[in-house]
Amino acid sequence: MSLDQFINDMPKVELHLHIEGSLEPELMFELAQRNKVAIPFKSVEEVRQAYNFSNLQDFLDIYYQGMSVLQTEQDFYDLTTAYLKRVAAENVMHTEIFFDPQGHTERGVAFGTVINGITRALEDGKNQLGVSSNLIMCFLRHLSEEKAFDTLKEALPYKDKILGVGLDSSEVGHPPAKFERVFAEARKEGFLIVAHAGEEGPPEYVWEALDGLKIDRMDHGNRSLEDPKLVQRIVDQGIALTVCPLSNLKLCVVKDMRLHPLKKMLDLGIKATVNSDDPAYFGGYMTANFNAVAGPLGLTRDDLLTLTKNAIDASFVSDADKAKMHQRVDKFALSA
Ligand code: ADE
Ligand code: ZN
């Protein structure tokens, strides 16, 4: 079996996916027409040409503009279903999905519209496609602490549908400490905690995410490697990192895939995982992300299996469900 085939067939787990970042240009156009929302592009090709970013903010500007076509519960259902169909075809067993409620409530779409559309699709995805999932609500860090508290309050009636809370959007200038009190409250309410840290922001932000927010898992974390004491802490605590190779390349977090820190993370004993972040904007889903690093970093089949097993261990599912997923991967490894 070729390495390509191995990557394609390997059962996978995704832990870092913004559902709004799976909005493909074709669906963006369809929803713009359906909802009579104006978008500043004439064609799908023109949209794709605009996806040239030199940093995180460049991308976020287009990402928030893109999500303006999402208006109704059916739109959120269609968006989520399209993502689940793509990853089911890539042998993804389980996915943990971020959504950005403030990206919608700030422009007048009700919280319930967003969450009901997404969760109805997740239930159908489990039943019809066999992809299990958890949902994580992110606070937009460029907005105020007060707005994050308002959003947490809005989420409470839907607590049974949301497993965790996270922190995303413009990192530099918006350290985790800004949201320490919101996350303390979220933790009290029983939510699991993740946060984007060390994507563009310095190692100090990663320390704050660990000590201040008390994260259960870290999103990105690339810049942790600049601080050996921080690496030791991450290894000792067994904190997993949700690494996103194509995102890192497209947002110029790394200059060249051969310089990507993923292999170094594994060598240091960090529980790294591979994820797609915003696949419609960065050029691919799970398989594309594994392919993007396998060659340039010289990853072995054992490395690829380790990455998947790390993702199973770092997922927010029961031990019994983790065991079932490990069995599927072990069976695949024996047959490959
Ligand atoms: N929102 C969507 N994708 C993001 C990323 N890679 N970093 C921060 N915020 C995001
Ligand atoms: Zn992200």
Coordinates of C-alpha atoms and ligand atoms in Angstrom, one line a residue:
M1 CA 0.0 0.0 0.0
S2 CA 1.4 3.4 -1.0
L3 CA 1.8 6.2 1.6
D4 CA -1.0 8.1 -0.1
Q5 CA -3.3 5.1 0.2
F6 CA -2.3 4.6 3.8
I7 CA -3.1 8.2 4.7
N8 CA -6.4 8.0 2.8
D9 CA -7.6 4.8 4.4
M10 CA -6.3 5.4 8.0
P11 CA -9.2 6.0 10.4
K12 CA -9.0 9.6 11.6
V13 CA -10.1 11.9 14.4
E14 CA -10.4 15.7 14.0
L15 CA -10.1 17.9 17.0
H16 CA -9.7 21.4 15.5
L17 CA -12.3 22.4 12.9
H18 CA -14.2 25.7 12.7
I19 CA -17.5 24.8 11.1
E20 CA -17.7 28.3 9.5
G21 CA -14.3 27.6 8.0
S22 CA -15.7 24.7 6.1
L23 CA -17.9 27.0 4.0
E24 CA -16.8 26.2 0.5
P25 CA -17.2 29.0 -2.1
E26 CA -19.8 27.0 -4.0
L27 CA -22.1 26.9 -0.9
M28 CA -21.2 30.5 -0.1
F29 CA -22.7 31.5 -3.5
E30 CA -25.7 29.2 -3.2
L31 CA -26.5 30.7 0.3
A32 CA -25.9 34.3 -0.9
Q33 CA -28.5 33.7 -3.6
R34 CA -30.9 31.9 -1.3
N35 CA -30.8 34.6 1.3
K36 CA -30.2 37.6 -1.1
V37 CA -27.0 38.6 0.7
A38 CA -24.5 40.6 -1.4
I39 CA -21.0 39.2 -1.5
P40 CA -18.1 41.1 -3.1
F41 CA -17.2 38.3 -5.5
K42 CA -18.4 37.5 -9.0
S43 CA -17.4 33.9 -9.2
V44 CA -16.1 30.9 -7.3
E45 CA -12.7 31.4 -9.0
E46 CA -12.7 35.0 -7.8
V47 CA -13.4 33.8 -4.2
R48 CA -10.5 31.3 -4.3
Q49 CA -8.2 33.9 -5.7
A50 CA -9.0 36.1 -2.7
Y51 CA -7.8 33.3 -0.4
N52 CA -4.2 34.6 -0.2
F53 CA -3.2 35.5 3.3
S54 CA -0.1 36.9 4.8
N55 CA -1.2 36.5 8.4
L56 CA -4.1 35.5 10.7
Q57 CA -6.0 38.9 10.5
D58 CA -5.9 38.8 6.7
F59 CA -7.8 35.5 6.8
L60 CA -10.2 36.5 9.6
D61 CA -11.4 39.6 7.7
I62 CA -12.5 37.3 4.8
Y63 CA -13.7 34.6 7.1
Y64 CA -16.1 36.9 9.0
Q65 CA -17.3 38.3 5.7
G66 CA -17.9 34.9 4.3
M67 CA -20.1 33.7 7.2
S68 CA -22.5 36.6 6.5
V69 CA -24.4 34.3 4.1
L70 CA -25.4 32.0 6.9
Q71 CA -28.8 33.2 8.1
T72 CA -31.3 30.4 8.7
E73 CA -31.2 27.1 10.7
Q74 CA -31.3 25.3 7.4
D75 CA -28.1 27.1 6.3
F76 CA -26.2 25.9 9.4
Y77 CA -27.6 22.4 8.8
D78 CA -26.4 22.4 5.2
L79 CA -23.0 23.8 6.1
T80 CA -22.5 21.1 8.8
T81 CA -23.8 18.3 6.7
A82 CA -21.5 19.2 3.8
Y83 CA -18.5 19.1 6.2
L84 CA -19.6 15.7 7.7
K85 CA -20.0 14.2 4.2
R86 CA -16.5 15.3 3.2
V87 CA -14.8 13.9 6.3
A88 CA -16.9 10.7 6.3
A89 CA -15.4 10.0 2.8
E90 CA -11.9 10.5 4.4
N91 CA -12.5 7.9 7.1
V92 CA -12.9 10.3 9.9
M93 CA -14.5 8.4 12.8
H94 CA -15.0 11.3 15.2
T95 CA -14.8 15.1 15.0
E96 CA -14.9 17.9 17.6
I97 CA -16.3 21.0 16.0
F98 CA -15.9 24.7 17.0
F99 CA -18.5 27.3 16.2
D100 CA -18.3 31.0 16.7
P101 CA -21.7 32.1 18.0
Q102 CA -20.7 35.8 18.2
G103 CA -19.9 35.8 14.5
H104 CA -23.6 35.3 14.0
T105 CA -25.4 36.9 17.0
E106 CA -23.4 40.1 16.4
R107 CA -25.2 40.4 13.0
G108 CA -28.6 39.6 14.3
V109 CA -28.8 35.8 13.9
A110 CA -30.2 34.1 17.0
F111 CA -28.0 31.7 19.1
G112 CA -30.8 29.1 18.8
T113 CA -30.8 29.3 15.0
V114 CA -27.1 28.5 14.9
I115 CA -27.0 25.7 17.4
N116 CA -30.2 24.0 16.3
G117 CA -29.0 23.8 12.7
I118 CA -25.6 22.5 13.7
T119 CA -26.7 20.0 16.2
R120 CA -29.5 18.6 14.0
A121 CA -26.8 17.9 11.3
L122 CA -24.5 16.3 13.9
E123 CA -27.2 13.9 15.0
D124 CA -28.0 13.0 11.4
G125 CA -24.3 12.7 10.7
K126 CA -23.9 10.2 13.5
N127 CA -26.9 8.2 12.4
Q128 CA -26.5 8.3 8.6
L129 CA -22.7 8.7 8.1
G130 CA -21.4 7.0 11.3
V131 CA -19.3 10.1 12.3
S132 CA -19.6 10.9 16.0
S133 CA -19.0 14.5 17.2
N134 CA -18.7 17.0 20.0
L135 CA -19.4 20.6 19.9
I136 CA -17.2 23.4 21.3
M137 CA -18.3 27.0 21.5
C138 CA -15.6 29.6 21.0
F139 CA -15.4 33.2 22.3
L140 CA -14.1 35.8 19.9
R141 CA -11.1 37.2 21.7
H142 CA -11.1 40.5 19.8
L143 CA -14.5 41.2 21.5
S144 CA -14.9 42.2 25.1
E145 CA -15.0 40.1 28.3
E146 CA -18.5 41.4 28.8
K147 CA -19.6 40.1 25.4
A148 CA -18.1 36.7 26.2
F149 CA -20.0 36.6 29.5
D150 CA -23.2 37.4 27.6
T151 CA -22.5 34.6 25.1
L152 CA -21.8 32.1 28.0
K153 CA -25.2 33.1 29.5
E154 CA -26.9 32.6 26.1
A155 CA -25.4 29.1 25.8
L156 CA -26.6 27.8 29.2
P157 CA -30.1 26.7 27.9
Y158 CA -28.2 24.6 25.3
K159 CA -25.7 23.1 27.8
D160 CA -26.6 19.5 26.8
K161 CA -25.5 20.2 23.2
I162 CA -22.2 22.0 24.0
L163 CA -19.3 20.1 25.6
G164 CA -16.7 22.7 25.8
V165 CA -15.7 26.3 25.3
G166 CA -12.7 27.7 23.4
L167 CA -11.0 30.9 22.5
D168 CA -10.3 32.0 18.9
S169 CA -9.9 35.0 16.5
S170 CA -7.1 37.7 16.6
E171 CA -4.6 36.4 19.0
V172 CA -1.9 39.1 19.4
G173 CA -3.1 41.9 21.7
H174 CA -5.9 39.7 23.2
P175 CA -4.1 37.4 25.7
P176 CA -5.9 34.6 27.5
A177 CA -5.8 36.6 30.7
K178 CA -8.4 38.9 29.3
F179 CA -10.9 36.0 29.6
E180 CA -9.8 34.3 32.8
R181 CA -13.0 35.1 34.7
V182 CA -15.2 33.9 31.8
F183 CA -13.4 30.6 31.6
A184 CA -13.6 30.2 35.4
E185 CA -17.3 30.6 35.2
A186 CA -17.5 28.2 32.2
R187 CA -15.5 25.6 34.1
K188 CA -17.9 26.0 37.1
E189 CA -20.8 25.3 34.7
G190 CA -19.1 22.0 33.7
F191 CA -17.7 22.9 30.3
L192 CA -14.4 21.5 29.2
I193 CA -11.8 24.1 28.2
V194 CA -9.6 24.7 25.2
A195 CA -8.0 27.8 23.7
H196 CA -6.0 28.9 20.6
A197 CA -2.6 29.8 22.0
G198 CA 0.8 30.3 20.4
E199 CA -0.4 30.4 16.9
E200 CA 0.9 33.9 16.4
G201 CA 1.0 34.9 20.0
P202 CA 4.1 34.5 22.2
P203 CA 4.9 31.6 24.7
E204 CA 3.6 33.9 27.5
Y205 CA 0.1 33.5 26.1
V206 CA 0.5 29.7 26.2
W207 CA 1.5 29.9 29.9
E208 CA -1.6 32.0 30.5
A209 CA -3.8 29.5 28.7
L210 CA -2.4 26.7 30.9
D211 CA -2.3 28.5 34.3
G212 CA -5.1 31.1 33.9
L213 CA -7.7 29.3 31.7
K214 CA -6.7 25.8 32.9
I215 CA -7.1 24.3 29.4
D216 CA -7.8 20.6 28.9
R217 CA -6.3 20.8 25.4
M218 CA -4.4 23.4 23.4
D219 CA -5.2 24.6 19.9
H220 CA -2.1 25.2 17.7
G221 CA 0.6 25.8 20.4
N222 CA 3.3 26.1 17.8
R223 CA 5.2 28.9 19.5
S224 CA 5.5 26.9 22.7
L225 CA 8.7 25.4 21.3
E226 CA 10.4 28.7 21.8
D227 CA 10.4 28.1 25.6
P228 CA 12.0 24.8 26.8
K229 CA 10.4 25.2 30.3
L230 CA 7.0 25.4 28.6
V231 CA 7.7 22.3 26.5
Q232 CA 8.6 20.5 29.7
R233 CA 5.3 21.6 31.3
I234 CA 3.2 20.6 28.3
V235 CA 4.9 17.1 28.2
D236 CA 4.6 16.7 32.0
Q237 CA 0.9 17.6 32.0
G238 CA 0.2 15.5 28.9
I239 CA -1.5 18.4 27.2
A240 CA -2.4 17.6 23.6
L241 CA -1.8 20.1 20.8
T242 CA -4.3 20.4 17.9
V243 CA -1.9 21.3 15.1
C244 CA -3.1 22.5 11.7
P245 CA -0.4 22.2 9.0
L246 CA -2.1 23.7 6.0
S247 CA -3.5 26.6 8.1
N248 CA 0.0 27.2 9.4
L249 CA 1.4 27.4 5.9
K250 CA -1.4 29.6 4.5
L251 CA -1.3 32.0 7.4
C252 CA 2.5 32.2 7.2
V253 CA 2.9 30.7 10.7
V254 CA 5.5 28.5 9.0
K255 CA 7.4 29.6 5.8
D256 CA 7.8 26.2 4.3
M257 CA 6.3 22.8 5.2
R258 CA 9.8 21.3 5.7
L259 CA 10.2 23.8 8.6
H260 CA 6.9 22.7 10.2
P261 CA 7.4 21.8 13.9
L262 CA 5.0 18.8 13.9
K263 CA 7.8 16.1 13.9
K264 CA 9.8 18.0 16.4
M265 CA 6.8 18.1 18.7
L266 CA 6.5 14.3 18.5
D267 CA 10.2 13.9 19.1
L268 CA 10.0 16.1 22.2
G269 CA 7.2 13.9 23.6
I270 CA 4.3 16.3 23.0
K271 CA 1.0 14.7 22.1
A272 CA 0.5 16.4 18.7
T273 CA -2.4 15.8 16.5
V274 CA -3.2 16.8 12.8
N275 CA -6.3 18.9 12.0
S276 CA -7.7 21.1 9.3
D277 CA -8.8 24.3 11.1
D278 CA -10.6 26.1 8.2
P279 CA -10.4 23.6 5.3
A280 CA -12.4 25.6 2.8
Y281 CA -9.9 28.5 3.2
F282 CA -6.6 26.6 3.6
G283 CA -6.8 24.0 0.8
G284 CA -8.0 20.8 2.3
Y285 CA -9.5 18.5 4.9
M286 CA -7.9 15.9 7.1
T287 CA -6.3 13.8 4.3
A288 CA -4.9 16.8 2.6
N289 CA -3.4 17.9 6.0
F290 CA -1.7 14.6 6.6
N291 CA -0.4 14.5 3.0
A292 CA 0.9 18.1 3.3
V293 CA 3.3 17.1 6.1
A294 CA 4.0 13.5 5.4
G295 CA 6.5 14.1 2.6
P296 CA 8.2 17.3 3.7
L297 CA 8.7 16.0 7.2
G298 CA 9.5 12.4 6.2
L299 CA 6.8 11.0 8.5
T300 CA 6.7 7.2 8.8
R301 CA 3.6 5.1 9.0
D302 CA 4.3 4.8 12.7
D303 CA 4.3 8.6 13.0
L304 CA 1.0 8.8 11.2
L305 CA -0.5 6.2 13.5
T306 CA 0.9 8.0 16.5
L307 CA -0.8 11.2 15.4
T308 CA -4.1 9.5 15.1
K309 CA -3.8 7.7 18.4
N310 CA -2.9 11.0 20.1
A311 CA -6.1 12.4 18.7
I312 CA -8.1 9.5 20.0
D313 CA -6.6 9.9 23.5
A314 CA -7.0 13.7 23.4
S315 CA -10.7 13.6 22.3
F316 CA -13.5 14.3 24.7
V317 CA -15.2 11.0 24.5
S318 CA -15.6 8.1 27.0
D319 CA -12.8 5.6 27.6
A320 CA -15.1 3.0 26.1
D321 CA -15.4 5.0 22.9
K322 CA -11.7 5.7 22.8
A323 CA -11.0 1.9 23.1
K324 CA -13.3 1.3 20.1
M325 CA -11.5 3.8 18.0
H326 CA -8.1 2.4 19.0
Q327 CA -9.3 -1.0 17.9
R328 CA -10.3 0.3 14.5
V329 CA -6.9 1.9 14.1
D330 CA -5.0 -1.2 15.3
K331 CA -7.1 -3.3 12.8
F332 CA -6.2 -1.0 10.0
A333 CA -2.5 -1.0 10.9
L334 CA -2.4 -4.8 10.8
S335 CA -4.0 -4.9 7.4
A336 CA -2.2 -2.0 5.8
Ligands
ADE1 N1 -10.9 31.3 13.7 C1 -11.0 30.5 12.7 N2 -9.8 30.0 12.4 C2 -8.9 30.5 13.3 C3 -7.5 30.4 13.6 N3 -6.7 29.6 12.8 N4 -7.0 31.1 14.5 C4 -7.7 31.9 15.3 N5 -9.0 32.1 15.1 C5 -9.6 31.4 14.1
ZN2 ZN -8.5 27.4 14.7

